[in-house]
Every structure is written in structure tokens, then in C-alpha cells.
Amino acid sequence: MSAKQPTIKEIAKRLNISISTVSRALHDHPSIGLRTKTRVKELAEELMYEPNQAAIFFQQRKTFTIGVILPFLSEAFFSAAISGIEDVAGKNQYTVLLGQSRDDAEREKQIIDTMKKHRVDGLLISISKHTTSYEHFEMLKKSGIPLVFFDCIPNMPDIHYVACNMVSGTVQATSFLLKKGHRVIGLINGPEKLYASKQRKEGYQIAMSKHRLKYDPSLIVNSDLTKESNYKATKELLTHKRKVTAIVTFNDYVAIDAMQQASEQKININKDVCFVSYANLPLVQHLKFSPMASVEQHPYLQGQKAAEMLIELLGRKDDERETPGSYKIIVDSQLMIFPQ
Amino acid sequence: MSAKQPTIKEIAKRLNISISTVSRALHDHPSIGLRTKTRVKELAEELMYEPNQAAIFFQQRKTFTIGVILPFLSEAFFSAAISGIEDVAGKNQYTVLLGQSRDDAEREKQIIDTMKKHRVDGLLISISKHTTSYEHFEMLKKSGIPLVFFDCIPNMPDIHYVACNMVSGTVQATSFLLKKGHRVIGLINGPEKLYASKQRKEGYQIAMSKHRLKYDPSLIVNSDLTKESNYKATKELLTHKRKVTAIVTFNDYVAIDAMQQASEQKININKDVCFVSYANLPLVQHLKFSPMASVEQHPYLQGQKAAEMLIELLGRKDDERETPGSYKIIVDSQLMIFPQ
DNA sequence: TTGTAAGCGTTATCAA
DNA sequence: TTGATAACGCTTACAA
């Protein structure tokens, strides 16, 4: 049982040759005689030899591991994203180390520490919504660990990232409603300081001005994305002095709460008040109340792109990596309209 | 930029002492003079020294990494389970390497290979529903890598596992319906060879016999869990010669399809035909049609338990690990009844 | 209290 | 075509 794994040394001893010969034979080094090579390979096979990656990682100062830090895997967006990451990583012989921040800045910091300890070759991060200080990211940069952000990105100069352009998604969402004749459209936005919220706000404003409508700031309300806050925001819009006939919500979860709340107020969902949202949850069309449309953010694609970017970065020689500036990829969001 | 990480050698040189002294100072070894210790620690701090874990892993023949292989992170069950795993792992200084099999046996095998290469200390596996041969698991066992299965476990002797007793869950589910007066209850089960299906079947039979009702095999139909297959199974039950008034479904996803199908046949959900299911998806109560109850399988808890078991196994000396037999933990499932 | 040195498994450089 | 040896960074038994 559990006989300890054979090493090249073991093979060398048995064959009465040197370990370097064994190493080379195993690597198909051209200078090794066919005879020796076969002998080595056969014995390796027989002993079920497997190179000790730990030793190789150590020797090559590389772990072939990338760390992925994201808020919640339970959010469909992230589980899709990590699949994209995993696929790209796997194709490139990299492996994925996982850490969920649970939207807790402290936890995020701690995970980064652990990953640094584990000497991941690089990191993919979607920051927690409570992360405000960015020192830990700076620190990583300084220690030469490449970093690619995706989806939720910090407001820092010179970072590599992949993100979705929420502005255009929001323009589409709002325009969709405007074209349907709505004139008083509310927006339940996320926390004000979030970049994602700023983009939605901007998109909303652009759509309004495109349609030559005056922008009414009181139609945008912020929620901290808890159920209570979502309810409150919804009530605020539903009791607005102007009659709100359509609401754009920060994401599908917010939409669920908003529609629930509206329905309790005897409002006919998507009749009296129309809803449009973001995320495009897999189950969204099966919901009791579902929005008329939802902005797809292509999480799998974002994951792929981010992983590709990171691996590209990792492939470079250290000196090339010094290149100033940063990579950015913007994935276009897209309004998915559901059949009614 | 990216100055390469300092080593104890570096510290030793600067302080003109030996590397072993540095190593010991950093580890608070009792035999080191307070003076030297402070000097070492201060310099380490200043240089932002961090031990090279890759070297340590190599040296200690341990990576403090556990591999987790599961079908889909997009299933709420698994994303909850992995959170439990991650929490326990983190508390014990372990880190989590992720692999999704996508219910593909080949992929599963390949992930195992990669993880073995990466020298994970142990593995947590929920097998893919298409895994039929277990050689790769046997192989791991032989190479001395501890293995703990959770949720979906293979039919192998002497394995460690954590699983949910679906029998009792099914007894509860079926009894719930029986108590409501239903007499002709259908079961849309999963693939026949799945252990989980066998348990559900058994539970169904037990509940029936407890209520002194004759078991009618034609009321159990199998689905391969695709949408089409779910539809087909549903139709079969709805056109059964006996009038089926309640249906238990393999899980919430099946329930969604089944209720959709039933509704298209003008059947009044939970009036004409009542539905009960498994999994307790977080969104289940927000669905257009939701089952009257769903069996909770405590994924987070299963994840925790499995991780604890594995870490316990890892903590042992090699000789203790030889202990024959195996650990099993059965987590009780529980019927969650939703307010109507 | 501190230093020396072996060893973990591999790759790579240099010699033979 | 092959072998000896250093090196990667760290821990630890043994010496001093």
C-alpha cells in the first residue's frame, strides 16, 4: 500500500546509470541512445513513475497555478465565469486555486496572503463590493505577481482587466423601454461608489438624452442590494410623484425583490410597471415574476478572456513584463429580450 | 519593480550569520538568543521576507492543497458545498484546487491526473453521473492519496464518504403527500443506475408500505435529467391509467420542467397535481411554479464534514492511515415545506 | 547559542 | 552518448 512514489534517482540506481541520463531519457533529449531511452521509459512505466511536480515547481520557480478570487460562487455570474477560467487554464496546463471573498474586504486580503504564500503564478480577481483600500493589490504588483481583474474592478491606474461595458447595456435597456413608450423610467441602482453603478447611471442618462428627455435625478435610487434596501428603493419609486411606468434594476436579484414588492402593492408586473434587469440568471425565465428583458454580461467569456490575458502575461519574460501601461478588454453587454 | 523575493540566505548574508540561525529565529526556536532573533525578525520584516512555500512543500512532501472535483459549480448544491469545504480548508491552512467534471467521466479522469501531478494532499470528489469505471479512484488509493467522496459516491468497497440519506428524505416527501390524502403518487427518478435514484426508490417504497399501500412500479419513471427526458417522464405519469395526483421529482430542476409540462397540459399546479422535490434551490420559492416542498440536503454541511474528514485523514501518520475500513458520515435530509 | 551539512527531486551546465 | 555536480530555498540532525 501507498508505496512511496519512485523518483528518477530510484530508476537510475536500478538501471545503473546516472540520474541525469534518466532525466534526459524521460524528456526525449536527442543525445540519449535509443537503447537507454527505451530501458528508462519501460522501467518508468513499470514503476508508475510520475515526476514530482512539487520539486519541479520549486526548481522552476513556477507553480502553474493561478488564483481566482471572487465574491460568491453561488452567484450564477461567477460560477459561469470560473468555468471559462478553468477551461482556459486547463488548456494551458494551469490549475485553479479558489477563494471566495464573500464580499468581505478582510477575507479578500487574507485570501490574497494565502495565495501569495502558495506562490500562485498569477491572480484573477473580481473585487468584493466592500473593498475600498487597494494596498494589497499594489503589494502584489510590487512582488511581481501578475494581476488581472474581471467584472468588478478597482479604481486604480495601470491595471489589467476584463470588464463588461455596462453603459451600453444600460443604454439598450433604457432605450428598449423608451421605444415601448415609457417616459418615466426609474432606476434601482447599486451602491453609489460602485463603478458598476456609475456605468448604469451614465447609460441611463445617455439613453434619456438620446431621446431628448430631461434627466430627472430623483428617478434614480440607490440600494445596498440587501432585500430590505431593494424593497425600500422600490417603494420609493412606486410612490414617486411622477407616475413611474418602468423600472430598470441593478441585477436580477434586485429585480426579484422589486417585482415581489410591486406585486404586493397590487401592481401588475410588466403591465402597470415594466421591469428590465441585468445578469440574465439561468432561471430568470422560470421565475414567478420575471423581467421583460435582462442584460447579458457574458460571464463565461469574461472568465475566458481574463484567464487568457493572465496566461499571456505569465508567458512573458520578466523583462518584457515591465512594459508600462495595461491591458483592457471590454466585453459588450447585450440586452436579452424574453418572449412574453 | 518586481525585485525577486528575499530568501533566508539573503538575510543570513546581510546579518553575517548562518541560514540555519535565520530559519530558527524565524520559527521562534528556543535555542536562539533574543538578540539575534530580533535582528533577524526585523530584517525579515524590512525586506518583506516571505518563506517560499514551494520550497517548503517540496521539502516536507506536502502541498497543503486539497483538490475538489465536482460536476458543476453552477448547481447551487455544489457552490454551497464548496463554500463549506473552503471554510474548513482555510481554517486548517489548506487551500482548494478546483476541477469541474461537467459530468464527463473522461474529464474527471483527466482532472484527477492533473491534481495528482500537482501533488494535492488529498481529494474531495463528487463523482460525475457518467462515471462508471472506478480505476482512477483505485489508483489514487494505491498511490496513498486520501480520498473522500461526498454527495454522489461510487459503488466501491472501503471508501470514505459523506452523503445525504435520500431514503429518509424520500420517506418524508412521500409521507407528506400521503398524509395530504394522495394515493396515486408518481416518482420521476434519475437514471436507474445512480445510487441517488436507488435511494429515492427505496424511500418511496418504504413510505408506501408504511401506509399499507401496494407498490406500483409503473408509477416510477426514470429520466436522464435532460429537459426532454423530464418532459417525457412527466407526460408518462400524467397519462397514467391511474389518475396521478401527486409527483415527487428527482430534484428541483426536474420539478421545474415537470411543472412547466404539466401547466402546458392545463393542469393546475399543486391543485390538480401536487409536486414535491429535492435540493431546495435558493430561488425555488420565487419560481413561477414551485413545488409544495423540497428536500434539503445540507450541501454546506456536507462540504464541511467531507473536508473535516479529509483533513483528519491527512493529519495521520502514514502507518495509522493503513487502518482498514472506512469513514462514513450520513447527513440527514429534511423536508422543507413552503408556505402556500 | 550558533554553524555545518545533508537532503528533498528535478533540471541544467560542464566535462568526459 | 553519458556522468558528476551545482543549484533551487528550506528544515533539521549533528557538531562546535
XYZ file of C-alpha atoms (C1' of nucleotides) in Angstrom:
712
model
C 0.000 0.000 0.000
C 0.889 3.575 -0.512
C 4.422 2.651 -1.532
C 6.123 5.949 -1.845
C 6.443 7.337 -5.295
C 9.522 6.352 -7.264
C 11.994 9.034 -8.280
C 14.418 9.324 -11.125
C 17.115 8.513 -8.631
C 15.469 5.186 -7.981
C 15.258 4.471 -11.672
C 18.876 5.473 -12.141
C 20.009 3.154 -9.387
C 18.122 0.185 -10.735
C 19.448 0.729 -14.205
C 22.913 1.568 -13.027
C 23.016 4.816 -14.910
C 23.104 8.411 -13.760
C 20.089 10.439 -12.825
C 20.814 12.986 -15.491
C 20.613 10.279 -18.093
C 17.272 9.213 -16.739
C 16.013 12.766 -16.711
C 17.076 13.283 -20.281
C 15.692 9.973 -21.458
C 12.339 10.844 -19.985
C 12.398 14.162 -21.799
C 13.336 12.661 -25.149
C 16.548 14.571 -25.122
C 18.187 13.993 -28.536
C 21.531 12.971 -27.133
C 20.292 9.819 -25.459
C 20.791 6.441 -27.097
C 17.660 4.707 -28.201
C 18.618 1.703 -26.198
C 18.930 3.545 -22.887
C 15.908 5.608 -23.616
C 13.668 2.586 -24.040
C 15.054 0.911 -20.960
C 14.404 4.005 -18.915
C 10.930 4.528 -20.254
C 9.984 0.950 -19.717
C 11.111 0.917 -16.144
C 9.439 4.257 -15.510
C 6.219 2.824 -16.845
C 6.576 -0.283 -14.768
C 7.196 1.623 -11.556
C 4.439 4.034 -12.477
C 6.875 6.834 -12.162
C 5.415 10.329 -12.084
C 7.614 13.364 -11.876
C 7.325 15.161 -8.593
C 5.774 18.406 -9.632
C 6.449 19.935 -6.264
C 10.134 19.542 -6.953
C 9.770 20.885 -10.463
C 7.703 23.846 -9.374
C 10.296 24.640 -6.836
C 13.133 24.240 -9.235
C 11.479 26.299 -11.938
C 10.130 28.886 -9.570
C 6.705 28.400 -11.036
C 3.645 26.592 -9.737
C 1.415 26.508 -12.796
C -1.334 27.607 -10.521
C -3.492 30.676 -10.865
C -5.507 32.016 -8.007
C -9.067 33.112 -8.567
C -10.700 35.376 -6.025
C -14.328 36.304 -6.363
C -17.214 37.210 -4.087
C -19.620 34.291 -4.336
C -19.630 31.166 -6.366
C -23.295 30.898 -5.591
C -23.928 33.735 -7.992
C -24.540 32.335 -11.414
C -22.372 35.017 -12.913
C -19.315 33.813 -11.067
C -19.854 30.137 -11.472
C -20.074 30.727 -15.200
C -17.007 32.942 -15.127
C -14.937 30.401 -13.277
C -15.858 27.782 -15.820
C -14.395 29.973 -18.515
C -11.315 30.463 -16.403
C -10.964 26.794 -15.672
C -11.239 25.847 -19.302
C -8.564 28.245 -20.437
C -6.348 27.390 -17.501
C -6.669 23.684 -18.158
C -5.817 24.064 -21.805
C -2.630 25.796 -20.797
C -1.704 23.294 -18.115
C -2.574 25.670 -15.359
C -4.573 24.785 -12.364
C -7.070 26.907 -10.449
C -6.824 27.802 -6.785
C -10.123 29.088 -5.473
C -11.020 31.727 -2.928
C -14.391 33.322 -2.181
C -14.240 36.713 -0.540
C -17.928 36.664 0.415
C -17.842 40.364 -0.290
C -15.693 40.846 2.770
C -12.637 43.031 2.294
C -10.801 41.429 5.194
C -11.344 37.958 3.855
C -10.226 39.076 0.459
C -6.987 40.363 1.878
C -6.418 37.159 3.747
C -7.033 35.016 0.697
C -4.522 37.075 -1.208
C -1.997 36.403 1.514
C -2.598 32.691 1.381
C -2.348 32.644 -2.362
C 0.828 34.611 -2.260
C 2.203 32.113 0.204
C 1.246 29.334 -2.135
C 3.171 31.127 -4.797
C 0.458 31.235 -7.384
C 1.878 32.380 -10.672
C -0.801 34.998 -11.105
C -4.176 36.118 -9.868
C -7.603 36.719 -11.298
C -9.736 38.914 -9.105
C -13.235 40.237 -9.050
C -13.150 42.530 -6.072
C -15.595 42.427 -3.239
C -18.105 45.233 -3.145
C -16.759 46.282 0.232
C -13.177 46.608 -0.837
C -12.105 50.182 -0.507
C -8.373 50.104 0.052
C -6.192 48.727 -2.653
C -2.867 48.308 -0.884
C -2.929 44.559 -1.079
C -3.236 44.770 -4.829
C -0.378 47.253 -5.048
C 1.645 44.948 -2.900
C 1.098 42.035 -5.227
C 2.115 44.134 -8.151
C 5.301 45.067 -6.388
C 6.141 41.481 -5.678
C 5.816 40.791 -9.362
C 2.694 38.656 -9.303
C 0.634 39.486 -12.363
C -2.895 40.506 -11.632
C -5.909 40.615 -13.887
C -9.209 41.958 -12.657
C -12.518 40.979 -14.100
C -16.103 42.123 -13.724
C -15.726 44.159 -10.580
C -12.573 46.187 -10.917
C -10.881 48.620 -8.560
C -10.365 52.232 -9.369
C -6.609 52.013 -9.798
C -4.251 53.217 -12.508
C -2.447 50.820 -14.801
C -4.295 47.639 -14.105
C -5.077 44.824 -16.442
C -8.701 43.977 -16.619
C -11.629 42.473 -18.431
C -14.991 44.010 -17.853
C -18.341 44.429 -19.344
C -19.441 47.746 -20.642
C -22.499 48.337 -18.574
C -23.033 51.708 -20.160
C -24.082 50.285 -23.481
C -26.134 47.598 -21.763
C -27.999 50.254 -19.865
C -28.493 52.372 -22.942
C -30.034 49.333 -24.604
C -32.187 48.532 -21.608
C -33.446 52.066 -21.203
C -33.972 52.573 -24.909
C -35.943 49.380 -25.051
C -38.357 50.860 -22.554
C -38.382 54.266 -24.186
C -39.252 52.709 -27.509
C -42.134 50.970 -25.844
C -43.430 54.406 -24.993
C -42.362 54.696 -21.377
C -41.381 58.185 -20.360
C -40.973 57.993 -16.605
C -38.409 55.273 -16.015
C -36.913 54.527 -12.629
C -33.524 53.030 -11.982
C -32.782 50.999 -8.868
C -29.052 51.267 -8.832
C -26.390 49.638 -6.657
C -24.230 51.421 -4.077
C -23.231 54.789 -5.409
C -19.491 54.312 -5.159
C -19.515 51.121 -7.217
C -18.127 51.544 -10.683
C -20.898 49.315 -11.969
C -23.436 51.755 -10.559
C -21.761 54.725 -12.176
C -21.885 52.999 -15.523
C -25.544 52.209 -15.214
C -26.290 55.766 -14.261
C -24.325 57.035 -17.214
C -26.089 54.678 -19.589
C -29.430 55.781 -18.246
C -28.565 59.425 -18.812
C -27.281 58.787 -22.313
C -30.423 56.961 -23.308
C -32.557 59.777 -21.920
C -30.707 62.478 -23.734
C -30.720 60.487 -26.955
C -34.467 60.550 -26.750
C -34.406 64.241 -25.853
C -35.872 63.657 -22.444
C -34.852 65.600 -19.400
C -32.831 63.658 -16.860
C -34.598 63.524 -13.519
C -32.117 62.511 -10.759
C -34.918 61.636 -8.373
C -35.764 58.698 -10.600
C -32.503 57.013 -9.693
C -32.455 55.440 -6.251
C -29.576 53.530 -4.703
C -29.816 50.230 -2.900
C -27.164 48.429 -0.933
C -28.552 45.292 -2.550
C -29.999 43.744 0.572
C -33.588 42.647 0.320
C -34.741 45.394 2.663
C -32.915 48.040 0.753
C -34.322 46.726 -2.502
C -37.832 46.888 -1.095
C -37.292 50.384 0.147
C -35.941 51.569 -3.172
C -38.867 50.013 -4.957
C -41.393 51.686 -2.704
C -39.676 54.973 -3.252
C -40.074 54.691 -6.984
C -43.619 53.417 -6.815
C -44.671 56.379 -4.721
C -42.785 58.874 -6.827
C -44.770 61.972 -7.586
C -44.411 61.272 -11.277
C -46.032 58.021 -12.254
C -43.227 55.548 -12.865
C -44.239 53.043 -15.535
C -40.980 51.156 -15.921
C -38.044 50.245 -13.711
C -34.542 49.181 -14.556
C -32.928 47.226 -11.732
C -29.255 46.742 -10.888
C -29.467 42.983 -11.400
C -31.879 40.079 -11.461
C -31.787 39.600 -7.712
C -32.815 43.171 -7.196
C -35.466 42.674 -9.854
C -36.876 39.699 -7.968
C -37.247 41.737 -4.818
C -38.606 44.744 -6.663
C -41.215 42.751 -8.520
C -42.173 40.957 -5.349
C -42.669 44.274 -3.618
C -44.570 45.755 -6.541
C -46.812 42.761 -6.743
C -47.649 43.081 -3.059
C -48.790 46.596 -3.858
C -51.262 45.103 -6.309
C -49.244 46.277 -9.238
C -49.468 44.239 -12.367
C -45.916 43.234 -13.251
C -44.877 44.173 -16.765
C -48.330 45.634 -17.339
C -48.676 48.547 -14.906
C -44.972 48.710 -14.403
C -42.408 47.095 -16.678
C -39.144 45.689 -15.415
C -35.800 45.289 -17.104
C -32.733 43.981 -15.402
C -29.158 42.682 -15.638
C -27.417 39.350 -15.280
C -29.712 37.029 -17.113
C -29.838 34.379 -14.428
C -30.303 30.902 -15.872
C -33.589 30.556 -14.058
C -34.836 34.039 -14.742
C -37.487 32.943 -17.198
C -38.838 30.417 -14.758
C -39.473 32.972 -12.073
C -42.891 33.856 -10.793
C -42.242 37.372 -11.947
C -39.550 37.811 -14.499
C -38.302 40.985 -16.096
C -39.161 41.655 -19.727
C -35.507 41.663 -20.593
C -32.165 41.285 -18.896
C -28.714 42.462 -19.884
C -26.380 39.559 -20.542
C -22.831 40.125 -19.346
C -21.225 37.057 -20.826
C -19.551 35.770 -17.698
C -18.053 32.692 -19.304
C -16.479 34.851 -21.967
C -15.185 37.324 -19.423
C -13.637 34.468 -17.496
C -12.001 33.121 -20.607
C -10.645 36.477 -21.678
C -9.312 37.259 -18.238
C -7.581 33.900 -17.989
C -6.124 34.272 -21.444
C -4.820 37.694 -20.575
C -3.218 36.437 -17.416
C -1.611 33.480 -19.084
C -0.313 35.728 -21.810
C 1.216 37.881 -19.103
C 2.709 34.848 -17.423
C 4.261 33.673 -20.626
C 6.442 36.678 -20.853
C 9.964 37.001 -19.718
C 10.342 39.131 -16.650
C 11.862 41.999 -18.547
C 9.070 42.160 -21.074
C 6.624 42.317 -18.277
C 7.987 45.685 -17.309
C 6.144 47.183 -20.245
C 4.277 50.097 -18.817
C 0.579 50.516 -19.319
C -2.014 47.847 -19.099
C -4.335 45.592 -20.976
C -8.026 46.204 -21.016
C -10.704 44.173 -22.657
C -14.231 45.406 -22.762
C -16.831 42.788 -23.396
C -20.050 44.144 -24.773
C -23.157 43.551 -22.799
C -26.291 42.731 -24.647
C -29.970 43.082 -23.876
C -31.790 39.778 -23.973
C -35.490 40.257 -24.577
C -37.728 37.493 -23.318
C -40.794 36.314 -25.174
C -43.878 37.484 -23.321
C 9.928 46.685 -9.575
C 9.288 43.039 -9.040
C 12.547 42.674 -7.132
C 12.809 38.982 -6.567
C 11.737 37.716 -3.228
C 14.340 37.640 -0.497
C 15.371 34.289 0.956
C 16.745 33.301 4.316
C 20.090 33.032 2.623
C 19.906 36.692 1.781
C 19.019 37.576 5.349
C 21.819 35.402 6.658
C 24.349 37.061 4.425
C 23.309 40.563 5.422
C 23.433 39.698 9.083
C 26.565 37.652 8.766
C 25.050 34.640 10.404
C 24.164 31.207 9.122
C 20.989 30.352 7.356
C 20.009 27.819 9.946
C 20.134 30.504 12.576
C 17.850 32.618 10.471
C 15.494 29.744 9.920
C 15.351 29.011 13.597
C 14.950 32.625 14.579
C 12.002 32.934 12.245
C 10.439 29.873 13.821
C 10.952 31.050 17.388
C 13.195 28.144 18.076
C 14.001 28.242 21.837
C 17.722 27.974 21.404
C 18.141 31.287 19.618
C 19.344 34.328 21.503
C 16.814 37.061 21.896
C 19.259 39.497 20.369
C 19.741 37.557 17.146
C 16.115 36.699 16.973
C 15.034 40.310 16.993
C 17.665 41.309 14.479
C 16.539 38.564 12.144
C 12.882 39.331 12.530
C 13.406 42.991 11.979
C 15.363 42.498 8.828
C 12.860 39.944 7.589
C 10.111 42.462 8.139
C 12.054 45.157 6.398
C 12.798 43.046 3.364
C 9.222 41.804 3.391
C 10.537 38.298 3.545
C 8.039 35.560 2.908
C 9.001 31.934 3.104
C 8.932 30.223 -0.250
C 6.156 27.760 0.238
C 7.078 25.928 -2.924
C 10.366 25.046 -1.300
C 8.690 24.086 1.930
C 6.068 21.982 0.212
C 8.768 20.212 -1.629
C 10.867 19.705 1.408
C 8.005 18.478 3.532
C 6.443 16.434 0.787
C 3.162 18.168 1.409
C 1.383 20.876 -0.510
C -1.371 21.890 1.893
C -3.658 21.749 -1.059
C -6.785 19.680 -1.395
C -8.353 19.006 -4.735
C -12.101 19.278 -5.125
C -13.735 17.616 -8.094
C -17.415 18.064 -8.720
C -19.776 18.126 -11.689
C -20.966 21.725 -11.907
C -20.376 24.743 -9.804
C -23.395 26.261 -11.440
C -25.563 23.950 -9.416
C -26.471 25.624 -6.199
C -25.838 22.425 -4.327
C -22.200 22.379 -5.298
C -21.480 26.023 -4.871
C -22.819 25.732 -1.348
C -20.826 22.560 -0.748
C -17.602 24.122 -1.905
C -18.133 27.012 0.449
C -18.269 24.564 3.315
C -15.139 22.917 2.023
C -13.333 26.179 1.561
C -14.140 27.341 5.051
C -12.873 24.203 6.708
C -9.837 24.069 4.468
C -8.976 27.680 5.181
C -9.252 27.181 8.916
C -6.734 24.389 8.647
C -4.352 26.262 6.397
C -5.302 24.227 3.416
C -6.042 25.624 0.072
C -8.559 24.445 -2.522
C -7.753 23.361 -6.047
C -10.858 23.273 -8.196
C -11.958 21.000 -11.012
C -15.369 20.681 -12.642
C -16.028 17.389 -14.348
C -19.091 18.701 -16.192
C -20.496 15.242 -15.665
C -17.967 13.897 -18.107
C -16.111 10.787 -16.987
C -13.158 11.492 -19.253
C -12.760 14.993 -17.944
C -12.994 13.707 -14.419
C -10.176 11.293 -15.045
C -8.060 13.980 -16.557
C -8.619 16.347 -13.669
C -7.569 13.621 -11.294
C -4.373 13.232 -13.262
C -3.636 16.913 -13.107
C -4.325 17.037 -9.423
C -2.135 14.073 -8.829
C 0.609 15.798 -10.738
C 0.146 18.829 -8.597
C 0.594 16.585 -5.620
C -2.553 17.595 -3.812
C -2.504 16.159 -0.321
C -5.945 14.696 -0.703
C -9.072 14.789 -2.795
C -12.735 15.506 -2.286
C -14.877 14.113 -5.046
C -18.498 14.131 -6.033
C -18.483 11.818 -8.994
C -19.950 12.649 -12.346
C -23.171 10.922 -13.209
C -21.488 9.293 -16.173
C -18.640 7.775 -14.261
C -18.861 4.036 -14.485
C -15.332 2.767 -14.075
C -13.545 3.399 -10.844
C -9.976 2.524 -11.714
C -8.752 6.052 -11.368
C -10.049 6.144 -7.828
C -8.416 2.829 -7.016
C -5.224 4.157 -8.469
C -5.266 7.180 -6.221
C -5.833 4.991 -3.237
C -2.829 2.918 -4.191
C -0.632 5.933 -4.511
C -1.587 6.865 -0.999
C -3.638 9.955 -1.733
C -6.565 10.055 0.668
C -9.921 10.318 -0.959
C -13.228 11.397 0.456
C -16.372 11.254 -1.618
C -19.365 13.417 -0.991
C -22.903 13.602 -2.305
C -22.509 11.436 -5.355
C -20.469 8.430 -4.333
C -19.223 5.443 -6.303
C -20.233 1.924 -5.582
C -16.887 0.809 -4.199
C -15.860 -1.017 -1.060
C -13.959 0.676 1.727
C -14.317 4.257 0.750
C -14.594 7.289 2.939
C -17.614 9.394 2.257
C -20.155 11.899 3.345
C -23.585 11.636 1.875
C -27.124 12.503 2.462
C -29.593 9.843 3.290
C -32.033 10.264 0.487
C -34.083 7.372 1.722
C -35.364 9.213 4.738
C -35.861 12.375 2.700
C -37.965 10.461 0.252
C -39.938 8.791 3.004
C -40.685 12.252 4.377
C -41.592 13.625 0.977
C -43.854 10.740 0.094
C -45.440 10.602 3.517
C -46.133 14.301 3.316
C -48.200 13.646 0.219
C -49.821 10.533 1.616
C -50.903 12.430 4.695
C -52.468 15.000 2.428
C -54.626 12.190 1.121
C -52.855 11.397 -2.118
C -52.907 7.766 -3.037
C -51.536 7.643 -6.547
C -48.136 9.263 -6.329
C -45.681 9.283 -9.206
C -41.915 9.490 -8.891
C -39.775 10.984 -11.607
C -36.483 9.422 -10.716
C -32.981 9.893 -12.097
C -31.009 7.369 -14.122
C -31.613 3.921 -12.751
C -28.012 3.038 -12.030
C -27.436 6.117 -9.884
C -27.201 5.387 -6.201
C -29.255 8.503 -5.537
C -32.045 7.050 -7.669
C -31.969 3.764 -5.833
C -32.325 5.566 -2.537
C -35.260 7.579 -3.721
C -36.939 4.475 -4.999
C -36.359 2.726 -1.726
C -37.723 5.639 0.258
C -40.782 5.727 -1.934
C -41.406 2.047 -1.356
C -40.929 2.324 2.363
C -43.385 5.188 2.632
C -45.908 3.238 0.622
C -45.640 0.138 2.692
C -45.782 2.148 5.907
C -49.127 3.385 4.751
C -50.125 -0.122 3.724
C -50.381 0.790 0.090
C -49.367 -1.513 -2.692
C -46.210 -0.507 -4.528
C -46.913 0.102 -8.197
C -43.639 0.062 -10.186
C -45.262 1.755 -13.157
C -45.558 4.909 -11.061
C -41.810 5.298 -11.051
C -40.361 6.602 -14.289
C -36.711 7.308 -14.966
C -35.332 10.391 -16.600
C -31.804 11.060 -17.744
C -32.369 14.545 -16.378
C -32.351 16.385 -19.679
C -35.261 18.677 -20.285
C -36.675 16.409 -22.973
C -36.424 13.374 -20.800
C -38.062 15.239 -17.940
C -40.929 16.248 -20.194
C -41.344 12.746 -21.431
C -41.380 11.298 -17.941
C -43.930 13.863 -16.867
C -46.226 13.082 -19.766
C -45.948 9.434 -18.971
C -47.156 9.999 -15.446
C -49.874 12.423 -16.444
C -51.319 9.918 -18.867
C -51.003 7.025 -16.497
C -54.075 4.822 -16.416
C -54.459 5.543 -12.726
C -55.019 9.192 -12.030
C -51.774 10.560 -10.609
C -52.487 13.361 -8.153
C -49.004 13.997 -6.873
C -45.493 13.733 -8.214
C -42.157 13.541 -6.471
C -39.296 14.679 -8.685
C -35.621 13.818 -8.563
C -34.632 17.422 -7.938
C -35.798 20.999 -8.330
C -34.605 21.251 -11.913
C -36.651 18.243 -12.853
C -39.535 19.748 -10.926
C -39.305 22.946 -12.954
C -39.555 21.029 -16.192
C -42.268 18.766 -14.904
C -44.422 21.634 -13.659
C -43.859 23.505 -16.878
C -45.011 20.496 -18.829
C -47.985 19.906 -16.570
C -49.021 23.509 -16.793
C -48.941 23.331 -20.566
C -51.403 20.476 -20.268
C -53.740 22.855 -18.434
C -53.054 21.175 -15.165
C -53.337 23.303 -12.092
C -50.025 23.033 -10.296
C -50.302 21.944 -6.683
C -54.065 21.810 -7.078
C -54.781 19.110 -9.644
C -51.354 17.627 -9.202
C -49.057 18.345 -6.289
C -45.301 18.458 -6.618
C -42.580 17.742 -4.126
C -38.925 17.812 -4.926
C -35.311 17.781 -3.735
C -32.493 20.273 -3.471
C -34.199 23.335 -2.179
C -32.709 25.743 -4.673
C -32.282 29.212 -3.239
C -34.666 30.621 -5.801
C -37.185 27.839 -5.616
C -39.799 29.908 -3.840
C -39.524 32.635 -6.428
C -40.333 30.345 -9.295
C -43.409 30.672 -11.442
C -44.333 27.192 -10.339
C -42.707 25.931 -7.234
C -43.068 22.602 -5.510
C -45.004 22.441 -2.250
C -41.919 21.192 -0.507
C -38.347 20.295 -1.273
C -35.900 18.029 0.488
C -32.954 19.955 1.856
C -29.661 18.100 1.549
C -27.491 20.472 3.527
C -24.745 20.932 0.971
C -22.711 23.353 3.041
C -22.716 20.916 5.914
C -21.801 18.008 3.658
C -18.913 20.052 2.313
C -17.729 20.867 5.799
C -17.962 17.309 7.005
C -16.193 15.946 3.980
C -13.377 18.454 4.319
C -13.053 17.746 8.021
C -12.875 14.055 7.340
C -10.201 14.512 4.731
C -8.118 16.770 6.896
C -8.426 14.346 9.750
C -7.142 11.654 7.420
C -4.298 13.880 6.301
C -3.282 14.562 9.847
C -2.441 10.975 10.477
C 0.898 9.339 10.233
C 1.250 7.084 7.253
C 1.124 3.941 9.326
C -2.086 4.922 11.067
C -3.629 5.531 7.712
C -3.371 1.858 6.954
C -6.287 1.266 9.271
C -8.687 -0.886 7.327
C -12.276 0.097 6.891
C -13.585 3.483 6.143
C -15.329 6.509 7.471
C -18.894 7.262 6.568
C -20.966 10.192 7.586
C -24.616 10.295 6.750
C -26.192 13.698 6.844
C -29.898 13.631 7.317
C -32.018 15.199 4.656
C -35.003 17.141 5.682
C -38.252 18.058 4.005
C -38.778 21.797 3.797
C -42.414 22.677 3.416
C -43.172 26.001 1.793
C -45.998 28.260 2.880
C -48.725 28.152 0.289
C 23.774 29.763 21.354
C 25.221 29.129 16.670
C 27.218 26.875 12.478
C 27.821 22.948 9.099
C 25.923 19.986 6.118
C 22.703 16.652 4.260
C 18.681 16.086 1.907
C 14.043 16.803 -0.546
C 13.576 15.642 -6.705
C 14.460 17.912 -10.554
C 16.919 20.428 -14.302
C 20.952 22.279 -16.349
C 25.850 23.162 -17.038
C 30.010 21.382 -17.839
C 33.184 17.603 -18.522
C 34.357 13.293 -20.082
C 26.302 9.374 -25.586
C 26.701 9.744 -20.678
C 28.093 11.237 -15.847
C 29.171 14.370 -11.998
C 27.717 18.290 -9.800
C 25.579 22.652 -8.623
C 21.501 24.914 -7.793
C 16.574 25.974 -6.325
C 15.030 27.521 -0.575
C 14.156 25.379 3.297
C 14.398 22.251 7.601
C 16.878 19.672 10.780
C 20.217 16.440 12.883
C 24.609 16.821 14.402
C 28.763 19.414 15.702
C 31.041 23.041 17.770
